[in-house]
Amino acid sequence: MTDVTTIKVPKALRDELNALADEGGRGTTLADVLAQLLEEHRAKVTRERNAAEALFAKAAADPDAVAKADRIARRAVEFLQTRKTS
Amino acid sequence: MNIGYVLDDVTINEFGRGNTVVTQLIANLDARAIRMSIPAVTLAVAQHDLGDAQIDAVHGTIKFVEHVRLEAVSTLDETQRISEVYAYLADQPDPAAAHVVAVSRHLGFPVLTTNRKRWDPVLAQLPWTVEVFEISDTD
């Protein structure tokens, strides 16, 4: 049998979780609801990470963008350093 | 390195749209440990016309790129700082700019923008100097 434990949550949150469990149909437990929410959260984070990585990979594969960004970055850093010393 | 920039709404929007120069610049500044602050109100305005996948990319960047940081509005002090700026922008309400300026003043970071002209009418109304660095490869 899986180890179980108790977590303290505000009553309003428990009620919302219960409502979600009810929507899930007979036999859906609060543990099922929490597991589903965790899965959705992980999927969202993975989707965001993949989208960001795709954007950076596309930019890194563009030699013109890489060259321009490098020049701009050097100027941007110089700008910051000039402010810091003045 | 405790230096950095505050990204404005046009820059965040361009990034979300896949502007390769802006994207590579963010990667470049991150590699140089330059902090890039994204004010939450500014982000809300910037992403309003982006698609879901574009928003995912922006959010993923905030979560996973080390030196990109979301500047929240979760304390009374943070709220007050925006309010102090907003008071000067009442004639032409610009909450996105107000949060950029509030973060810029608080952290002492200049604004990073793809469009310097976006800032001319804003700066004209403010009693403070706010430095702006334009992402441009023309000079």
Coordinates of C-alpha atoms in Angstrom, one line a residue:
Chain A
M1 CA 0.0 0.0 0.0
T2 CA 1.2 3.5 -0.9
D3 CA 2.2 5.6 2.1
V4 CA -0.3 8.4 2.8
T5 CA 0.0 11.6 4.8
T6 CA -2.1 14.6 5.7
I7 CA -1.6 18.1 4.4
K8 CA -3.2 21.2 5.9
V9 CA -4.9 23.4 3.3
P10 CA -7.4 26.2 3.7
K11 CA -11.0 25.0 3.7
A12 CA -11.9 27.0 0.6
L13 CA -9.1 25.3 -1.3
R14 CA -10.2 21.8 -0.1
D15 CA -13.7 22.7 -1.3
E16 CA -12.4 23.6 -4.7
L17 CA -10.4 20.3 -4.9
N18 CA -13.5 18.4 -3.9
A19 CA -15.5 20.1 -6.7
L20 CA -12.8 19.1 -9.2
A21 CA -13.0 15.5 -7.8
D22 CA -16.8 15.6 -8.3
E23 CA -16.3 16.7 -11.9
G24 CA -13.9 13.7 -12.4
G25 CA -16.8 11.3 -11.6
R26 CA -17.2 8.5 -9.2
G27 CA -14.1 7.1 -7.6
T28 CA -12.0 10.3 -8.3
T29 CA -10.1 11.1 -5.2
L30 CA -8.4 14.3 -4.0
A31 CA -5.1 12.5 -4.6
D32 CA -6.2 11.9 -8.2
V33 CA -7.0 15.6 -8.6
L34 CA -3.7 16.8 -7.2
A35 CA -1.8 14.3 -9.4
Q36 CA -3.7 15.6 -12.4
L37 CA -3.0 19.2 -11.5
L38 CA 0.7 18.4 -11.0
E39 CA 0.8 16.7 -14.4
E40 CA -0.8 19.7 -16.1
H41 CA 1.7 22.0 -14.3
R42 CA 4.7 19.9 -15.5
A43 CA 3.3 19.8 -19.0
K44 CA 2.9 23.6 -19.0
V45 CA 6.5 24.2 -17.8
T46 CA 7.8 21.7 -20.4
R47 CA 5.9 23.5 -23.1
E48 CA 7.3 26.9 -22.0
R49 CA 10.8 25.6 -21.8
N50 CA 10.6 24.0 -25.3
A51 CA 9.1 27.2 -26.8
A52 CA 11.9 29.3 -25.3
E53 CA 14.6 26.9 -26.4
A54 CA 13.2 26.8 -30.0
L55 CA 13.3 30.6 -30.1
F56 CA 16.9 30.8 -29.0
A57 CA 17.9 27.9 -31.3
K58 CA 16.3 29.7 -34.2
A59 CA 18.2 32.9 -33.4
A60 CA 21.5 31.2 -32.8
A61 CA 21.2 29.6 -36.3
D62 CA 20.9 33.0 -37.9
P63 CA 24.5 34.2 -38.5
D64 CA 23.3 37.8 -39.4
A65 CA 21.4 38.0 -36.1
V66 CA 24.3 36.5 -34.2
A67 CA 26.7 39.1 -35.6
K68 CA 24.4 42.0 -35.0
A69 CA 23.5 41.0 -31.5
D70 CA 27.1 40.6 -30.6
R71 CA 27.9 44.1 -31.8
I72 CA 24.9 45.5 -29.9
A73 CA 25.7 43.5 -26.8
R74 CA 29.2 44.9 -26.7
R75 CA 27.8 48.5 -26.9
A76 CA 25.2 47.7 -24.3
V77 CA 27.8 46.4 -21.9
E78 CA 30.0 49.4 -22.6
F79 CA 27.1 51.7 -21.9
L80 CA 26.5 50.1 -18.5
Q81 CA 30.2 50.2 -17.6
T82 CA 30.4 53.9 -18.6
R83 CA 27.4 54.7 -16.3
K84 CA 29.0 52.7 -13.5
T85 CA 32.3 54.6 -13.6
S86 CA 30.8 58.1 -14.1
Chain B
M1 CA 27.5 41.6 -11.7
N2 CA 24.9 43.9 -10.3
I3 CA 24.2 45.8 -13.5
G4 CA 21.4 45.3 -15.9
Y5 CA 18.6 46.6 -18.1
V6 CA 14.8 46.9 -17.8
L7 CA 13.1 45.6 -20.9
D8 CA 10.2 47.6 -22.2
D9 CA 6.9 46.4 -23.8
V10 CA 8.0 46.8 -27.4
T11 CA 11.2 44.8 -26.8
I12 CA 9.3 42.0 -24.9
N13 CA 6.7 41.9 -27.7
E14 CA 9.4 41.8 -30.4
F15 CA 11.1 38.9 -28.5
G16 CA 7.8 37.0 -28.3
R17 CA 7.4 37.5 -32.0
G18 CA 10.7 35.8 -32.7
N19 CA 12.9 38.8 -33.5
T20 CA 16.2 36.9 -33.9
V21 CA 18.4 39.9 -33.1
V22 CA 16.5 40.6 -29.8
T23 CA 16.5 36.9 -29.0
Q24 CA 20.2 36.6 -29.6
L25 CA 20.9 39.8 -27.7
I26 CA 19.1 38.4 -24.7
A27 CA 21.2 35.2 -24.9
N28 CA 24.3 37.3 -25.3
L29 CA 23.6 39.6 -22.3
D30 CA 22.7 36.5 -20.2
A31 CA 26.1 35.0 -21.0
R32 CA 27.7 38.2 -19.8
A33 CA 25.7 38.0 -16.5
I34 CA 23.8 41.2 -17.3
R35 CA 20.5 41.2 -15.5
M36 CA 17.4 41.7 -17.6
S37 CA 14.4 42.8 -15.6
I38 CA 10.9 42.3 -17.0
P39 CA 8.3 44.4 -15.1
A40 CA 5.1 42.4 -14.6
V41 CA 2.7 45.1 -15.7
T42 CA 4.8 45.7 -18.8
L43 CA 4.8 42.0 -19.6
A44 CA 1.0 42.0 -19.3
V45 CA 0.7 44.8 -21.9
A46 CA 3.4 43.4 -24.1
Q47 CA 1.9 39.9 -24.4
H48 CA -1.7 41.0 -25.0
D49 CA -1.5 40.5 -28.7
L50 CA 0.9 37.5 -28.7
G51 CA -0.3 34.0 -29.5
D52 CA -0.2 31.2 -26.9
A53 CA 3.0 29.7 -28.3
Q54 CA 4.7 33.1 -28.3
I55 CA 3.6 33.7 -24.7
D56 CA 4.9 30.3 -23.7
A57 CA 8.3 31.3 -25.1
V58 CA 8.4 34.5 -23.2
H59 CA 7.3 32.8 -20.0
G60 CA 9.8 30.0 -20.5
T61 CA 12.6 32.5 -20.9
I62 CA 11.6 34.2 -17.7
K63 CA 11.6 30.9 -15.9
F64 CA 14.7 29.3 -17.4
V65 CA 17.1 32.0 -18.5
E66 CA 19.3 32.8 -15.5
H67 CA 19.6 36.5 -15.7
V68 CA 16.1 37.3 -16.9
R69 CA 13.9 38.2 -14.0
L70 CA 10.2 39.1 -13.5
E71 CA 9.7 42.2 -11.4
A72 CA 6.5 41.5 -9.6
V73 CA 4.0 43.9 -8.0
S74 CA 3.4 42.0 -4.7
T75 CA 4.3 44.5 -2.0
L76 CA 3.0 47.9 -1.1
D77 CA 6.4 49.5 -1.8
E78 CA 6.4 48.1 -5.3
T79 CA 2.8 49.4 -5.8
Q80 CA 3.8 52.8 -4.5
R81 CA 6.7 53.1 -6.8
I82 CA 4.5 52.5 -9.9
S83 CA 2.0 54.9 -8.6
E84 CA 4.6 57.7 -8.2
V85 CA 5.5 57.3 -11.8
Y86 CA 2.0 56.9 -13.0
A87 CA 1.0 60.2 -11.5
Y88 CA 3.1 62.0 -14.1
L89 CA 1.6 60.0 -17.0
A90 CA -2.0 60.7 -16.1
D91 CA -2.6 62.7 -19.3
Q92 CA -1.5 59.8 -21.5
P93 CA -2.0 56.7 -19.3
D94 CA 0.8 54.2 -20.0
P95 CA 0.9 51.5 -17.3
A96 CA 3.6 49.6 -19.2
A97 CA 5.9 52.5 -19.2
A98 CA 5.1 53.4 -15.6
H99 CA 6.3 50.0 -14.4
V100 CA 9.4 50.1 -16.5
V101 CA 10.3 53.5 -15.1
A102 CA 9.5 52.4 -11.5
V103 CA 11.8 49.4 -11.8
S104 CA 14.5 51.4 -13.6
R105 CA 14.5 54.0 -10.8
H106 CA 14.5 51.4 -8.1
L107 CA 17.3 49.2 -9.5
G108 CA 19.2 52.0 -11.2
F109 CA 19.1 50.2 -14.5
P110 CA 18.6 51.9 -17.9
V111 CA 15.7 50.9 -20.2
L112 CA 16.4 48.5 -23.1
T113 CA 14.2 49.2 -26.1
T114 CA 13.9 48.4 -29.8
N115 CA 12.2 51.8 -30.3
R116 CA 13.7 54.9 -28.7
K117 CA 10.9 57.0 -30.0
R118 CA 8.4 55.1 -27.9
W119 CA 10.1 56.8 -24.9
D120 CA 10.2 60.4 -26.1
P121 CA 6.6 61.3 -25.0
V122 CA 7.0 59.4 -21.7
L123 CA 10.3 61.0 -20.7
A124 CA 9.0 64.4 -21.6
Q125 CA 6.4 64.1 -18.8
L126 CA 8.7 62.8 -16.1
P127 CA 10.7 65.0 -13.7
W128 CA 13.5 62.4 -13.6
T129 CA 16.2 61.4 -16.0
V130 CA 15.7 57.8 -17.2
E131 CA 18.4 56.4 -19.4
V132 CA 17.4 54.5 -22.5
F133 CA 19.5 52.2 -24.6
E134 CA 18.2 51.4 -28.1
I135 CA 18.7 48.1 -29.7
S136 CA 20.2 49.3 -32.9
D137 CA 23.0 48.3 -35.2
T138 CA 23.1 51.4 -37.2
D139 CA 25.8 53.4 -35.5

